[in-house]
Amino acid sequence: MSPSKAEIALAAIDDELKNAKRIFVAYSGGLDSTVLLHLTCAAGYKPLVLHANHQLQESSDAWAEHCRRVCAGLEIPFEATTLTVKPAGRGLEAAAREARYAWFASKLDSGDLLLLAHHQDDQVETVMLRLLRGSGPRGLAAMRASRSLGAAQLLRPLLTVPKSELSAYALEQGLTWIEDPSNDDADFDRNFLRNEIFPRLEEHWPGYRKTISRSAVLCAETQRDSQLPTSRTAVGDPALDLSGLPQDSAAAREMLRAWLQELNLPMPSAAKLSEFVRQLAEGTGAQLRTKSWTLERYRQRIICRPSELKEAPAAIEIADSYHGEWLGSDSLIVSAAGIKGNIGPCWIRTRRPGDQILTAGGHSSAVKDLFQKAGVAPFWRSRVPLLGCGEGHASQILAVGPFCYSPLAKASGITVEWRAPTIGAFQIS
């Protein structure tokens, strides 16, 4: 029997799979991801499976248990998480995607691969939705078959395979999956297109999936030679270098739209974008703020950072290490085992006026000066964890986040790893 289109599509990424440090599969329990998981295992791989429970259906816990049982039967590792979805003006679907991809990014390391089960029908829906929103060529390129996700790589091997082919494969293999009742809810834009519009299109243009998908590929090809001048800040925020921003206002707005599209953030109004470009032309102080994210100029870059974060807590005392959340959402790992017994208890806190740290040569540097030297934008300076020890006049700062260590900290092998909740973790296109 000749291989199916789905099997051929997975075989096309065999080199990437063989060279991956670890292979992850995002598994919802639905038809598409069930087929992808089965294909991956049938090809001889043992993926690590990630399931995100968004708590949006009464049977969400039962879905997670179904996925767990399937993975137990396949003898592959399974990890589920429960996410709290807050629309925050973006809509339920977008908020769920953002939370899900943020969790995915937190599980992946350099060299890892994450496989997603988006197929040709999904791609067509994405193109149509972006066309209806007035997207340009970059937006109409829709979902990419591969892209980075944090330090890892994301692949969509089934992006050229119609859903009908996945259904045929699942029935042939006798697979079981979950039907999401929300797929029939016409209040969701994708469902309206899928259930009301596309059947009418197919009556007149039976090959519309293939031709619209080809348009997405052509749009993507036009963008390959127009790379955005992007970078990352010291904290990890995505940034756009001002040196690469066109002087022409219209061209500058188009580049900003392309960048926001790349970050998969909702487009601000044309008026807000025009005002931001005008502010940029005037120099300092440019800012475009939404409920969840903010664009602002810092030095010679435009940074995209969260709009609101929790306030700093009081100092916390640690023995010789700390591993957990910081300020409710940041990830913090401190290892200070090398000084145990030599100095009193250590503590972690945020900066205070007049804070200084001893540096090489017996000199002291103000923490605020170190932030400037390291390129830490003002927004983040009140969140950077400071590791110190002692009390009162005998207290001393050992480390300013991961940016600066005192001679004692270096000699003791102290390390501080801090990951702030930057917008860059939420790239989902």
GROMACS .gro file of C-alpha atoms in nm:
model
  429
    1MET     CA    1   0.000   0.000   0.000
    2SER     CA    2   0.136   0.341  -0.094
    3PRO     CA    3   0.198   0.586   0.192
    4SER     CA    4  -0.066   0.847   0.271
    5LYS     CA    5  -0.011   1.219   0.222
    6ALA     CA    6   0.021   1.254   0.599
    7GLU     CA    7   0.296   0.989   0.614
    8ILE     CA    8   0.480   1.151   0.324
    9ALA     CA    9   0.458   1.491   0.496
   10LEU     CA   10   0.612   1.356   0.817
   11ALA     CA   11   0.883   1.172   0.623
   12ALA     CA   12   0.982   1.507   0.468
   13ILE     CA   13   1.108   1.630   0.809
   14ASP     CA   14   1.288   1.309   0.902
   15ASP     CA   15   1.630   1.477   0.903
   16GLU     CA   16   1.509   1.740   1.151
   17LEU     CA   17   1.358   1.469   1.372
   18LYS     CA   18   1.678   1.262   1.370
   19ASN     CA   19   1.893   1.563   1.463
   20ALA     CA   20   1.664   1.694   1.739
   21LYS     CA   21   1.777   1.677   2.099
   22ARG     CA   22   1.419   1.608   2.208
   23ILE     CA   23   1.091   1.584   2.014
   24PHE     CA   24   0.772   1.727   2.162
   25VAL     CA   25   0.419   1.690   2.028
   26ALA     CA   26   0.141   1.931   2.124
   27TYR     CA   27  -0.154   1.697   2.183
   28SER     CA   28  -0.509   1.820   2.245
   29GLY     CA   29  -0.679   1.484   2.197
   30GLY     CA   30  -0.857   1.600   1.881
   31LEU     CA   31  -0.836   1.437   1.540
   32ASP     CA   32  -0.546   1.642   1.403
   33SER     CA   33  -0.305   1.603   1.694
   34THR     CA   34  -0.404   1.238   1.739
   35VAL     CA   35  -0.297   1.168   1.382
   36LEU     CA   36   0.028   1.363   1.428
   37LEU     CA   37   0.110   1.173   1.748
   38HIS     CA   38   0.037   0.838   1.583
   39LEU     CA   39   0.247   0.926   1.278
   40THR     CA   40   0.542   1.030   1.494
   41CYS     CA   41   0.533   0.711   1.700
   42ALA     CA   42   0.480   0.494   1.390
   43ALA     CA   43   0.796   0.649   1.242
   44GLY     CA   44   0.991   0.509   1.538
   45TYR     CA   45   1.018   0.819   1.757
   46LYS     CA   46   0.928   0.851   2.126
   47PRO     CA   47   0.807   1.211   2.161
   48LEU     CA   48   0.738   1.395   2.482
   49VAL     CA   49   0.372   1.494   2.481
   50LEU     CA   50   0.238   1.829   2.605
   51HIS     CA   51  -0.132   1.883   2.678
   52ALA     CA   52  -0.274   2.223   2.775
   53ASN     CA   53  -0.602   2.219   2.968
   54HIS     CA   54  -0.762   2.560   2.919
   55GLN     CA   55  -1.063   2.479   3.143
   56LEU     CA   56  -1.298   2.615   2.876
   57GLN     CA   57  -1.522   2.307   2.857
   58GLU     CA   58  -1.696   2.104   3.128
   59SER     CA   59  -1.521   1.793   2.999
   60SER     CA   60  -1.170   1.949   2.987
   61ASP     CA   61  -1.041   1.728   3.269
   62ALA     CA   62  -1.181   1.420   3.094
   63TRP     CA   63  -0.996   1.523   2.776
   64ALA     CA   64  -0.671   1.546   2.969
   65GLU     CA   65  -0.731   1.201   3.116
   66HIS     CA   66  -0.802   1.062   2.768
   67CYS     CA   67  -0.471   1.203   2.645
   68ARG     CA   68  -0.291   1.057   2.945
   69ARG     CA   69  -0.434   0.710   2.876
   70VAL     CA   70  -0.339   0.726   2.508
   71CYS     CA   71   0.020   0.817   2.595
   72ALA     CA   72   0.035   0.544   2.860
   73GLY     CA   73  -0.072   0.295   2.594
   74LEU     CA   74   0.202   0.423   2.363
   75GLU     CA   75   0.453   0.417   2.651
   76ILE     CA   76   0.560   0.776   2.593
   77PRO     CA   77   0.602   1.059   2.849
   78PHE     CA   78   0.302   1.286   2.900
   79GLU     CA   79   0.277   1.623   3.075
   80ALA     CA   80  -0.038   1.829   3.121
   81THR     CA   81  -0.090   2.173   3.265
   82THR     CA   82  -0.399   2.368   3.367
   83LEU     CA   83  -0.408   2.721   3.229
   84THR     CA   84  -0.613   3.020   3.335
   85VAL     CA   85  -0.736   3.203   3.027
   86LYS     CA   86  -0.804   3.577   3.055
   87PRO     CA   87  -0.929   3.736   2.731
   88ALA     CA   88  -0.800   4.087   2.822
   89GLY     CA   89  -0.964   4.242   2.515
   90ARG     CA   90  -0.811   3.997   2.265
   91GLY     CA   91  -1.087   3.736   2.261
   92LEU     CA   92  -1.100   3.391   2.415
   93GLU     CA   93  -0.930   3.207   2.128
   94ALA     CA   94  -0.634   3.444   2.117
   95ALA     CA   95  -0.594   3.442   2.495
   96ALA     CA   96  -0.598   3.062   2.501
   97ARG     CA   97  -0.337   3.044   2.223
   98GLU     CA   98  -0.116   3.294   2.401
   99ALA     CA   99  -0.128   3.103   2.730
  100ARG     CA  100  -0.069   2.770   2.555
  101TYR     CA  101   0.232   2.883   2.354
  102ALA     CA  102   0.385   3.056   2.653
  103TRP     CA  103   0.373   2.725   2.838
  104PHE     CA  104   0.516   2.539   2.540
  105ALA     CA  105   0.806   2.785   2.521
  106SER     CA  106   0.879   2.735   2.892
  107LYS     CA  107   0.927   2.359   2.841
  108LEU     CA  108   1.167   2.377   2.546
  109ASP     CA  109   1.545   2.410   2.530
  110SER     CA  110   1.792   2.469   2.250
  111GLY     CA  111   1.793   2.178   2.006
  112ASP     CA  112   1.435   2.071   2.087
  113LEU     CA  113   1.157   2.036   1.829
  114LEU     CA  114   0.789   2.099   1.893
  115LEU     CA  115   0.548   1.946   1.640
  116LEU     CA  116   0.206   2.104   1.587
  117ALA     CA  117  -0.081   1.949   1.392
  118HIS     CA  118  -0.202   2.247   1.187
  119HIS     CA  119  -0.312   2.130   0.843
  120GLN     CA  120  -0.407   2.281   0.508
  121ASP     CA  121  -0.762   2.368   0.612
  122ASP     CA  122  -0.625   2.558   0.914
  123GLN     CA  123  -0.392   2.750   0.685
  124VAL     CA  124  -0.677   2.847   0.453
  125GLU     CA  125  -0.882   2.971   0.748
  126THR     CA  126  -0.590   3.180   0.869
  127VAL     CA  127  -0.538   3.338   0.525
  128MET     CA  128  -0.906   3.425   0.498
  129LEU     CA  129  -0.925   3.575   0.846
  130ARG     CA  130  -0.619   3.790   0.783
  131LEU     CA  131  -0.751   3.896   0.445
  132LEU     CA  132  -1.074   4.008   0.611
  133ARG     CA  133  -0.867   4.208   0.862
  134GLY     CA  134  -0.681   4.387   0.584
  135SER     CA  135  -0.339   4.220   0.627
  136GLY     CA  136  -0.057   4.279   0.383
  137PRO     CA  137   0.170   4.017   0.218
  138ARG     CA  138   0.348   3.930   0.543
  139GLY     CA  139   0.018   3.862   0.719
  140LEU     CA  140  -0.123   3.669   0.424
  141ALA     CA  141   0.177   3.437   0.441
  142ALA     CA  142  -0.018   3.301   0.740
  143MET     CA  143   0.132   3.018   0.945
  144ARG     CA  144   0.488   2.917   0.878
  145ALA     CA  145   0.586   2.553   0.838
  146SER     CA  146   0.880   2.615   1.069
  147ARG     CA  147   1.002   2.890   1.297
  148SER     CA  148   1.179   2.940   1.626
  149LEU     CA  149   0.995   2.923   1.957
  150GLY     CA  150   1.221   3.059   2.227
  151ALA     CA  151   1.544   2.860   2.204
  152ALA     CA  152   1.378   2.570   2.022
  153GLN     CA  153   1.222   2.507   1.681
  154LEU     CA  154   0.853   2.471   1.597
  155LEU     CA  155   0.746   2.258   1.299
  156ARG     CA  156   0.408   2.212   1.131
  157PRO     CA  157   0.468   1.905   0.913
  158LEU     CA  158   0.101   1.864   0.809
  159LEU     CA  159   0.049   2.217   0.681
  160THR     CA  160   0.006   2.101   0.318
  161VAL     CA  161  -0.221   1.807   0.406
  162PRO     CA  162  -0.602   1.854   0.381
  163LYS     CA  163  -0.805   1.757   0.686
  164SER     CA  164  -0.990   1.499   0.478
  165GLU     CA  165  -0.661   1.309   0.442
  166LEU     CA  166  -0.610   1.315   0.820
  167SER     CA  167  -0.964   1.184   0.873
  168ALA     CA  168  -0.904   0.900   0.625
  169TYR     CA  169  -0.577   0.808   0.798
  170ALA     CA  170  -0.740   0.808   1.142
  171LEU     CA  171  -1.023   0.581   1.029
  172GLU     CA  172  -0.785   0.347   0.852
  173GLN     CA  173  -0.567   0.316   1.164
  174GLY     CA  174  -0.865   0.280   1.399
  175LEU     CA  175  -0.765   0.583   1.607
  176THR     CA  176  -0.988   0.736   1.873
  177TRP     CA  177  -1.010   1.108   1.938
  178ILE     CA  178  -1.219   1.378   2.106
  179GLU     CA  179  -1.468   1.597   1.922
  180ASP     CA  180  -1.465   1.951   2.059
  181PRO     CA  181  -1.826   2.079   2.082
  182SER     CA  182  -1.704   2.438   2.045
  183ASN     CA  183  -1.619   2.358   1.681
  184ASP     CA  184  -1.990   2.403   1.604
  185ASP     CA  185  -2.016   2.743   1.773
  186ALA     CA  186  -2.067   3.000   1.494
  187ASP     CA  187  -1.969   3.282   1.732
  188PHE     CA  188  -1.607   3.185   1.668
  189ASP     CA  189  -1.481   3.335   1.342
  190ARG     CA  190  -1.300   3.020   1.232
  191ASN     CA  191  -1.609   2.807   1.286
  192PHE     CA  192  -1.823   3.048   1.084
  193LEU     CA  193  -1.583   3.024   0.792
  194ARG     CA  194  -1.546   2.648   0.829
  195ASN     CA  195  -1.915   2.563   0.862
  196GLU     CA  196  -2.091   2.837   0.669
  197ILE     CA  197  -1.859   2.989   0.407
  198PHE     CA  198  -1.618   2.720   0.289
  199PRO     CA  199  -1.886   2.465   0.194
  200ARG     CA  200  -2.030   2.726  -0.043
  201LEU     CA  201  -1.685   2.799  -0.185
  202GLU     CA  202  -1.626   2.432  -0.249
  203GLU     CA  203  -1.942   2.411  -0.458
  204HIS     CA  204  -1.792   2.654  -0.710
  205TRP     CA  205  -1.415   2.610  -0.653
  206PRO     CA  206  -1.344   2.253  -0.536
  207GLY     CA  207  -0.969   2.321  -0.534
  208TYR     CA  208  -0.984   2.639  -0.326
  209ARG     CA  209  -0.780   2.493  -0.039
  210LYS     CA  210  -0.482   2.421  -0.262
  211THR     CA  211  -0.493   2.755  -0.444
  212ILE     CA  212  -0.534   2.968  -0.131
  213SER     CA  213  -0.254   2.773   0.038
  214ARG     CA  214  -0.035   2.839  -0.266
  215SER     CA  215  -0.104   3.212  -0.231
  216ALA     CA  216   0.019   3.193   0.130
  217VAL     CA  217   0.341   3.026   0.012
  218LEU     CA  218   0.393   3.294  -0.253
  219CYS     CA  219   0.338   3.570   0.002
  220ALA     CA  220   0.591   3.404   0.231
  221GLU     CA  221   0.845   3.389  -0.050
  222THR     CA  222   0.815   3.763  -0.109
  223GLN     CA  223   0.915   3.820   0.254
  224ARG     CA  224   1.228   3.606   0.262
  225ASP     CA  225   1.455   3.881   0.137
  226SER     CA  226   1.305   4.150   0.360
  227GLN     CA  227   1.422   4.052   0.705
  228LEU     CA  228   1.320   4.285   0.987
  229PRO     CA  229   1.602   4.453   1.187
  230THR     CA  230   1.507   4.272   1.508
  231SER     CA  231   1.706   4.193   1.819
  232ARG     CA  232   1.659   4.117   2.190
  233THR     CA  233   1.712   4.338   2.492
  234ALA     CA  234   1.918   4.240   2.795
  235VAL     CA  235   1.601   4.112   2.962
  236GLY     CA  236   1.476   3.931   2.652
  237ASP     CA  237   1.215   4.170   2.516
  238PRO     CA  238   1.182   4.165   2.136
  239ALA     CA  239   1.319   4.486   1.987
  240LEU     CA  240   1.325   4.661   1.651
  241ASP     CA  241   1.642   4.854   1.572
  242LEU     CA  242   1.566   5.216   1.489
  243SER     CA  243   1.858   5.230   1.248
  244GLY     CA  244   1.662   4.999   1.017
  245LEU     CA  245   1.332   5.187   1.041
  246PRO     CA  246   1.250   5.374   0.717
  247GLN     CA  247   1.243   5.754   0.728
  248ASP     CA  248   0.923   5.758   0.526
  249SER     CA  249   0.625   5.749   0.765
  250ALA     CA  250   0.416   5.512   0.554
  251ALA     CA  251   0.705   5.268   0.516
  252ALA     CA  252   0.780   5.291   0.889
  253ARG     CA  253   0.419   5.206   0.974
  254GLU     CA  254   0.432   4.908   0.738
  255MET     CA  255   0.748   4.778   0.905
  256LEU     CA  256   0.591   4.814   1.249
  257ARG     CA  257   0.283   4.627   1.129
  258ALA     CA  258   0.504   4.350   0.992
  259TRP     CA  259   0.687   4.325   1.325
  260LEU     CA  260   0.364   4.310   1.526
  261GLN     CA  261   0.239   4.047   1.284
  262GLU     CA  262   0.556   3.847   1.341
  263LEU     CA  263   0.495   3.866   1.717
  264ASN     CA  264   0.132   3.772   1.651
  265LEU     CA  265   0.002   4.074   1.836
  266PRO     CA  266  -0.325   4.246   1.742
  267MET     CA  267  -0.291   4.549   1.517
  268PRO     CA  268  -0.344   4.889   1.680
  269SER     CA  269  -0.555   5.142   1.495
  270ALA     CA  270  -0.398   5.331   1.205
  271ALA     CA  271  -0.429   5.652   1.411
  272LYS     CA  272  -0.237   5.509   1.707
  273LEU     CA  273   0.034   5.370   1.482
  274SER     CA  274   0.068   5.701   1.299
  275GLU     CA  275   0.097   5.889   1.629
  276PHE     CA  276   0.367   5.649   1.750
  277VAL     CA  277   0.568   5.699   1.430
  278ARG     CA  278   0.533   6.075   1.473
  279GLN     CA  279   0.663   6.049   1.831
  280LEU     CA  280   0.958   5.839   1.712
  281ALA     CA  281   1.051   6.109   1.461
  282GLU     CA  282   1.058   6.368   1.741
  283GLY     CA  283   1.306   6.168   1.951
  284THR     CA  284   1.261   6.035   2.304
  285GLY     CA  285   0.942   5.947   2.487
  286ALA     CA  286   0.762   5.756   2.210
  287GLN     CA  287   0.510   5.503   2.341
  288LEU     CA  288   0.215   5.301   2.209
  289ARG     CA  289   0.027   5.128   2.491
  290THR     CA  290  -0.240   4.856   2.491
  291LYS     CA  291  -0.387   4.656   2.780
  292SER     CA  292  -0.140   4.370   2.748
  293TRP     CA  293   0.164   4.508   2.565
  294THR     CA  294   0.345   4.836   2.505
  295LEU     CA  295   0.582   4.961   2.237
  296GLU     CA  296   0.831   5.220   2.354
  297ARG     CA  297   1.160   5.368   2.250
  298TYR     CA  298   1.463   5.284   2.461
  299ARG     CA  299   1.793   5.417   2.333
  300GLN     CA  300   1.815   5.322   1.965
  301ARG     CA  301   1.554   5.049   1.970
  302ILE     CA  302   1.179   5.005   1.993
  303ILE     CA  303   1.103   4.745   2.257
  304CYS     CA  304   0.784   4.546   2.301
  305ARG     CA  305   0.720   4.468   2.666
  306PRO     CA  306   0.426   4.377   2.894
  307SER     CA  307   0.209   4.671   2.996
  308GLU     CA  308   0.146   4.574   3.358
  309LEU     CA  309   0.323   4.350   3.608
  310LYS     CA  310   0.282   4.281   3.979
  311GLU     CA  311   0.449   4.501   4.237
  312ALA     CA  312   0.772   4.394   4.405
  313PRO     CA  313   0.741   4.194   4.731
  314ALA     CA  314   0.935   4.242   5.053
  315ALA     CA  315   1.277   4.077   5.079
  316ILE     CA  316   1.272   3.699   5.115
  317GLU     CA  317   1.536   3.504   5.307
  318ILE     CA  318   1.695   3.194   5.155
  319ALA     CA  319   1.935   2.935   5.294
  320ASP     CA  320   2.163   2.850   5.004
  321SER     CA  321   1.937   2.828   4.700
  322TYR     CA  322   1.605   2.933   4.556
  323HIS     CA  323   1.407   2.789   4.266
  324GLY     CA  324   1.060   2.920   4.187
  325GLU     CA  325   0.853   3.217   4.085
  326TRP     CA  326   0.956   3.575   4.147
  327LEU     CA  327   0.699   3.853   4.155
  328GLY     CA  328   0.425   3.607   4.067
  329SER     CA  329   0.533   3.530   3.711
  330ASP     CA  330   0.909   3.560   3.663
  331SER     CA  331   1.122   3.246   3.685
  332LEU     CA  332   1.416   3.269   3.928
  333ILE     CA  333   1.690   3.020   4.014
  334VAL     CA  334   1.959   3.115   4.267
  335SER     CA  335   2.247   2.891   4.370
  336ALA     CA  336   2.450   3.025   4.663
  337ALA     CA  337   2.569   2.699   4.814
  338GLY     CA  338   2.933   2.808   4.789
  339ILE     CA  339   2.899   3.065   5.069
  340LYS     CA  340   2.708   2.849   5.316
  341GLY     CA  341   2.873   2.869   5.657
  342ASN     CA  342   3.095   3.164   5.564
  343ILE     CA  343   2.830   3.435   5.569
  344GLY     CA  344   2.493   3.474   5.737
  345PRO     CA  345   2.161   3.404   5.567
  346CYS     CA  346   2.114   3.535   5.217
  347TRP     CA  347   1.818   3.734   5.092
  348ILE     CA  348   1.660   3.834   4.764
  349ARG     CA  349   1.490   4.165   4.704
  350THR     CA  350   1.447   4.438   4.446
  351ARG     CA  351   1.661   4.751   4.434
  352ARG     CA  352   1.646   5.037   4.682
  353PRO     CA  353   1.777   5.393   4.656
  354GLY     CA  354   2.154   5.406   4.701
  355ASP     CA  355   2.217   5.033   4.641
  356GLN     CA  356   2.575   4.954   4.547
  357ILE     CA  357   2.773   4.639   4.472
  358LEU     CA  358   3.145   4.577   4.519
  359THR     CA  359   3.313   4.510   4.184
  360ALA     CA  360   3.664   4.413   4.072
  361GLY     CA  361   3.954   4.608   4.217
  362GLY     CA  362   3.770   4.694   4.537
  363HIS     CA  363   3.554   4.957   4.369
  364SER     CA  364   3.182   5.001   4.427
  365SER     CA  365   2.926   5.064   4.154
  366ALA     CA  366   2.577   5.199   4.193
  367VAL     CA  367   2.313   4.947   4.091
  368LYS     CA  368   2.138   5.210   3.880
  369ASP     CA  369   2.462   5.262   3.684
  370LEU     CA  370   2.493   4.888   3.625
  371PHE     CA  371   2.140   4.879   3.484
  372GLN     CA  372   2.231   5.151   3.237
  373LYS     CA  373   2.554   4.976   3.141
  374ALA     CA  374   2.376   4.644   3.089
  375GLY     CA  375   2.101   4.808   2.884
  376VAL     CA  376   1.817   4.716   3.121
  377ALA     CA  377   1.521   4.935   3.028
  378PRO     CA  378   1.368   5.144   3.311
  379PHE     CA  379   1.049   4.938   3.310
  380TRP     CA  380   1.238   4.628   3.432
  381ARG     CA  381   1.472   4.782   3.687
  382SER     CA  382   1.226   4.754   3.976
  383ARG     CA  383   1.192   4.378   3.910
  384VAL     CA  384   1.552   4.263   3.876
  385PRO     CA  385   1.629   4.032   4.173
  386LEU     CA  386   1.921   4.140   4.391
  387LEU     CA  387   2.096   3.868   4.593
  388GLY     CA  388   2.263   3.980   4.914
  389CYS     CA  389   2.357   3.880   5.267
  390GLY     CA  390   2.392   4.031   5.611
  391GLU     CA  391   2.189   4.297   5.789
  392GLY     CA  392   2.210   4.672   5.838
  393HIS     CA  393   2.556   4.821   5.780
  394ALA     CA  394   2.700   4.470   5.746
  395SER     CA  395   2.478   4.385   5.452
  396GLN     CA  396   2.622   4.355   5.104
  397ILE     CA  397   2.485   4.286   4.757
  398LEU     CA  398   2.635   3.977   4.598
  399ALA     CA  399   2.461   3.979   4.260
  400VAL     CA  400   2.245   4.214   4.055
  401GLY     CA  401   2.030   3.963   3.871
  402PRO     CA  402   2.244   3.780   3.615
  403PHE     CA  403   2.411   4.106   3.510
  404CYS     CA  404   2.680   4.163   3.775
  405TYR     CA  405   2.846   3.961   4.055
  406SER     CA  406   3.067   4.079   4.338
  407PRO     CA  407   3.417   3.926   4.371
  408LEU     CA  408   3.291   3.716   4.665
  409ALA     CA  409   3.000   3.587   4.457
  410LYS     CA  410   3.231   3.493   4.171
  411ALA     CA  411   3.475   3.317   4.402
  412SER     CA  412   3.190   3.127   4.566
  413GLY     CA  413   3.039   3.011   4.239
  414ILE     CA  414   2.710   3.193   4.294
  415THR     CA  415   2.474   3.195   3.998
  416VAL     CA  416   2.147   3.380   3.936
  417GLU     CA  417   1.913   3.284   3.651
  418TRP     CA  418   1.618   3.518   3.598
  419ARG     CA  419   1.357   3.491   3.323
  420ALA     CA  420   1.109   3.776   3.306
  421PRO     CA  421   0.767   3.731   3.139
  422THR     CA  422   0.851   3.909   2.815
  423ILE     CA  423   0.617   3.934   2.518
  424GLY     CA  424   0.864   3.733   2.307
  425ALA     CA  425   0.755   3.412   2.474
  426PHE     CA  426   0.412   3.447   2.314
  427GLN     CA  427   0.505   3.430   1.946
  428ILE     CA  428   0.237   3.205   1.803
  429SER     CA  429   0.213   3.259   1.428
   0.00000   0.00000   0.00000
